[in-house]
Short mmCIF file of C-alpha atoms in Angstrom, two decimals:
data_model
loop_
_atom_site.label_atom_id
_atom_site.label_comp_id
_atom_site.label_asym_id
_atom_site.label_seq_id
_atom_site.Cartn_x
_atom_site.Cartn_y
_atom_site.Cartn_z
CA MET A 1 -137.68 -153.18 -91.25
CA ASN A 2 -135.43 -153.37 -90.40
CA ARG A 3 -133.58 -150.19 -91.88
CA THR A 4 -137.25 -148.30 -91.98
CA LEU A 5 -137.40 -148.80 -87.59
CA LYS A 6 -134.33 -147.01 -87.67
CA TYR A 7 -135.35 -144.37 -89.95
CA LEU A 8 -138.91 -143.50 -88.05
CA THR A 9 -136.29 -143.81 -84.74
CA CYS A 10 -133.86 -141.11 -85.99
CA ALA A 11 -136.26 -138.71 -87.59
CA ALA A 12 -138.38 -138.54 -84.16
CA VAL A 13 -134.52 -137.88 -81.92
CA THR A 14 -134.33 -135.37 -84.79
CA THR A 15 -138.28 -133.96 -84.03
CA ALA A 16 -137.46 -134.10 -81.05
CA ALA A 17 -134.33 -131.35 -80.63
CA LEU A 18 -136.45 -128.87 -82.53
CA ALA A 19 -138.76 -129.37 -80.55
CA GLY A 20 -136.45 -128.00 -77.58
CA MET A 21 -134.90 -125.36 -79.43
CA ALA A 22 -138.29 -123.79 -79.99
CA THR A 23 -139.43 -123.28 -76.57
CA VAL A 24 -135.68 -121.11 -75.88
CA SER A 25 -136.00 -117.29 -75.39
CA TYR A 26 -133.74 -114.69 -75.34
CA ALA A 27 -133.94 -111.78 -74.02
CA ILE A 28 -132.29 -108.78 -76.08
CA PRO A 29 -132.19 -105.85 -73.53
CA ALA A 30 -133.73 -102.83 -75.49
CA LYS A 31 -130.91 -99.74 -75.61
CA ALA A 32 -132.99 -96.42 -75.34
CA SER A 33 -131.97 -94.04 -78.04
CA HIS A 34 -129.82 -90.65 -77.38
CA GLY A 35 -132.99 -88.37 -77.87
CA THR A 36 -134.67 -90.63 -74.57
CA VAL A 37 -131.64 -90.00 -72.76
CA THR A 38 -130.84 -86.51 -73.26
CA GLU A 39 -134.39 -85.31 -71.95
CA ALA A 40 -134.55 -87.61 -69.06
CA GLY A 41 -131.65 -85.74 -68.11
CA ALA A 42 -132.49 -82.63 -69.00
CA ALA A 43 -135.47 -83.08 -66.35
CA GLN A 44 -133.66 -84.26 -63.82
CA THR A 45 -131.58 -81.72 -64.07
CA GLN A 46 -134.69 -79.16 -63.80
CA ALA A 47 -136.12 -80.65 -61.44
CA ALA A 48 -132.94 -80.31 -59.39
CA SER A 49 -132.92 -76.71 -59.99
CA ALA A 50 -137.11 -75.61 -58.86
CA SER A 51 -136.27 -77.82 -56.13
CA LYS A 52 -132.89 -75.71 -54.98
CA ALA A 53 -133.88 -72.82 -55.94
CA ARG A 54 -137.49 -73.73 -53.03
CA ALA A 55 -134.77 -74.79 -50.95
CA VAL A 56 -132.63 -70.91 -50.99
CA MET A 57 -136.40 -68.74 -51.70
CA ALA A 58 -137.35 -70.77 -48.00
CA ALA A 59 -133.98 -69.48 -46.31
CA GLN A 60 -134.49 -65.93 -46.99
CA PRO A 61 -135.89 -64.54 -43.49
CA THR A 62 -139.25 -62.65 -44.04
CA ALA A 63 -139.61 -58.66 -45.31
CA LYS A 64 -140.51 -56.89 -42.01
CA LYS A 65 -143.79 -55.17 -42.85
CA THR A 66 -142.93 -50.55 -42.22
CA ALA A 67 -144.92 -49.96 -39.53
CA PRO A 68 -146.77 -46.31 -40.81
CA THR A 69 -145.99 -42.37 -39.67
CA PRO A 70 -148.06 -40.12 -39.05
CA ARG A 71 -149.30 -38.46 -42.69
CA ILE A 72 -147.43 -35.17 -43.36
CA VAL A 73 -148.73 -31.82 -43.91
CA ALA A 74 -147.96 -27.68 -44.54
CA PRO A 75 -149.27 -25.30 -42.49
CA GLY A 76 -152.69 -24.97 -43.31
CA GLU A 77 -153.22 -27.56 -45.49
CA HIS A 78 -156.97 -29.34 -44.84
CA VAL A 79 -157.18 -32.82 -44.34
CA THR A 80 -161.01 -34.01 -44.44
CA ALA A 81 -161.87 -36.39 -43.00
CA VAL A 82 -165.44 -37.08 -43.89
CA PRO A 83 -167.36 -34.74 -45.48
CA GLY A 84 -167.93 -31.73 -42.93
CA PHE A 85 -164.57 -32.79 -40.36
CA GLU A 86 -161.69 -31.14 -41.85
CA LEU A 87 -157.97 -30.23 -39.97
CA TRP A 88 -155.87 -28.27 -40.60
CA LEU A 89 -152.92 -27.97 -38.07
CA THR A 90 -150.79 -24.50 -38.44
CA ALA A 91 -147.75 -24.00 -35.69
CA GLU A 92 -150.11 -22.84 -32.85
CA GLY A 93 -152.92 -25.71 -32.52
CA LYS A 94 -154.70 -27.65 -34.22
CA HIS A 95 -158.42 -26.17 -36.02
CA TRP A 96 -161.04 -28.48 -37.18
CA THR A 97 -164.60 -28.26 -38.45
CA THR A 98 -167.72 -31.19 -38.15
CA PRO A 99 -170.66 -31.65 -39.95
CA SER A 100 -172.61 -29.81 -37.03
CA SER A 101 -170.29 -26.66 -36.33
CA PRO A 102 -168.98 -26.15 -39.39
CA ASP A 103 -166.89 -22.75 -38.05
CA PRO A 104 -163.63 -23.48 -37.39
CA GLN A 105 -162.50 -24.57 -34.00
CA PHE A 106 -159.04 -24.26 -31.77
CA ARG A 107 -156.98 -25.79 -29.47
CA SER A 108 -153.61 -24.84 -28.87
CA VAL A 109 -150.20 -25.11 -28.59
CA VAL A 110 -148.41 -22.52 -27.92
CA ASP A 111 -151.57 -21.27 -24.99
CA GLY A 112 -149.09 -23.11 -21.72
CA ASN A 113 -151.75 -26.42 -21.26
CA ILE A 114 -150.25 -28.88 -22.72
CA ASP A 115 -146.21 -29.94 -20.98
CA ARG A 116 -144.93 -30.36 -24.90
CA ASN A 117 -141.88 -32.80 -22.79
CA THR A 118 -144.41 -35.22 -21.12
CA PRO A 119 -145.98 -37.38 -23.39
CA GLY A 120 -150.40 -36.52 -23.48
CA VAL A 121 -152.92 -37.22 -25.44
CA SER A 122 -156.29 -35.25 -25.04
CA ILE A 123 -159.62 -35.37 -27.03
CA GLN A 124 -162.70 -33.43 -28.84
CA SER A 125 -165.52 -36.37 -29.73
CA GLU A 126 -168.79 -35.11 -31.45
CA ILE A 127 -171.62 -37.70 -30.57
CA THR A 128 -174.79 -37.64 -33.05
CA ASP A 129 -177.12 -40.08 -32.90
CA ASP A 130 -175.12 -42.84 -36.03
CA SER A 131 -171.98 -41.55 -36.26
CA ALA A 132 -168.67 -40.09 -33.94
CA TYR A 133 -165.94 -37.18 -35.17
CA PHE A 134 -162.89 -37.86 -32.95
CA SER A 135 -159.64 -35.75 -32.66
CA GLY A 136 -156.98 -34.90 -30.64
CA LEU A 137 -153.06 -33.57 -29.70
CA TYR A 138 -150.46 -35.70 -28.87
CA TYR A 139 -147.50 -34.65 -27.74
CA GLY A 140 -143.98 -35.80 -25.35
CA GLY A 141 -143.44 -38.94 -26.77
CA LYS A 142 -140.43 -40.96 -26.96
CA GLY A 143 -139.90 -42.40 -31.16
CA THR A 144 -142.12 -41.69 -34.23
CA ALA A 145 -145.55 -41.67 -33.83
CA SER A 146 -147.36 -44.26 -36.12
CA GLY A 147 -151.20 -45.11 -35.42
CA VAL A 148 -154.62 -44.60 -32.93
CA GLU A 149 -156.75 -46.74 -31.11
CA ILE A 150 -159.70 -45.76 -29.26
CA GLU A 151 -162.14 -47.40 -27.34
CA THR A 152 -165.60 -46.56 -27.56
CA ALA A 153 -168.23 -48.60 -26.47
CA ASP A 154 -169.24 -50.11 -29.24
CA GLY A 155 -165.59 -51.38 -29.75
CA THR A 156 -162.29 -50.04 -30.87
CA VAL A 157 -161.81 -47.83 -33.63
CA HIS A 158 -158.99 -46.96 -35.91
CA GLY A 159 -157.87 -43.59 -36.66
CA LYS A 160 -155.24 -41.04 -38.44
CA LEU A 161 -151.72 -38.85 -37.94
CA ILE A 162 -150.75 -36.13 -39.09
CA GLU A 163 -147.97 -33.28 -38.97
CA LEU A 164 -146.42 -30.24 -39.77
CA PRO A 165 -142.83 -30.95 -41.62
CA GLY A 166 -139.96 -30.60 -39.70
CA LYS A 167 -140.44 -32.84 -36.39
CA PRO A 168 -142.68 -30.03 -34.01
CA GLY A 169 -143.31 -32.39 -31.13
CA TRP A 170 -147.15 -33.12 -31.67
CA GLY A 171 -149.61 -34.28 -34.00
CA VAL A 172 -152.90 -34.47 -33.96
CA TRP A 173 -154.83 -37.70 -34.66
CA TYR A 174 -158.61 -38.46 -35.64
CA ALA A 175 -161.14 -40.95 -36.61
CA THR A 176 -164.90 -41.26 -37.80
CA ALA A 177 -167.01 -43.92 -36.20
CA ASP A 178 -170.86 -45.42 -36.79
CA VAL A 179 -173.34 -45.33 -33.42
CA LYS A 180 -175.07 -47.81 -32.08
CA PRO A 181 -178.78 -47.26 -30.92
CA GLY A 182 -177.86 -45.36 -27.52
CA SER A 183 -174.93 -46.47 -27.57
CA GLY A 184 -173.33 -42.26 -27.62
CA SER A 185 -173.75 -40.81 -24.24
CA TRP A 186 -170.92 -38.58 -22.24
CA ASP A 187 -168.10 -42.40 -21.33
CA TYR A 188 -168.56 -43.69 -24.89
CA VAL A 189 -164.92 -43.75 -25.06
CA SER A 190 -162.79 -45.42 -22.33
CA ARG A 191 -158.96 -44.46 -23.74
CA VAL A 192 -157.16 -42.90 -27.34
CA THR A 193 -154.08 -44.45 -27.22
CA VAL A 194 -151.61 -43.51 -29.57
CA HIS A 195 -148.61 -45.89 -30.83
CA ASP A 196 -145.41 -45.57 -32.37
CA THR A 197 -143.96 -47.81 -34.73
CA LYS A 198 -141.97 -50.41 -32.41
CA GLY A 199 -145.96 -50.99 -31.17
CA LYS A 200 -144.97 -49.72 -27.61
CA ILE A 201 -146.98 -46.26 -26.66
CA TYR A 202 -146.16 -43.22 -27.41
CA ALA A 203 -149.49 -42.06 -25.14
CA ARG A 204 -152.75 -42.21 -23.31
CA LEU A 205 -155.38 -40.44 -23.01
CA THR A 206 -157.48 -43.21 -19.74
CA LEU A 207 -160.59 -41.40 -19.56
CA ARG A 208 -162.75 -43.92 -17.31
#
């Protein structure tokens, strides 16, 4: 009887020991494959390169837009603003027609009526029930003329400039506009301003 109990006791001890060993676990760190490590490094390199490129682009100054300059035309070359409204220049001055005045009209730059050494703007206009045709001379300003604004009873209109080759010291501006019912009259235009390429006033005409 004592021998049997001793055996059972030993068996119990052995079982307990085995049960205790079964509760022990080990965490074995996984080792990444060489391909995975290489891909991760490449991704980091690409991200760094992209970040550097963005930083370089942000540091670069924004390119400035070049201001427009007058269109250079040959003597006698016709410029069509709209059908029937044409302009052309000669050394003597400005020539033009309008839809209601198809016979050529003329404004001289050599008859002594303008001083090309002093900034100035002139205007010739024709206003119908629904359309306006504007043009005029500009001359004598400093720098290079760039654009023209015509302030009308219906708002500001932006026109275009043309000049002969060789910097003659004068040019012609022109524009068209839609006229609202009842707004066309002799005082339809209040001001004409020619700006230079730096945004400053090249010449101005105030009518009212």
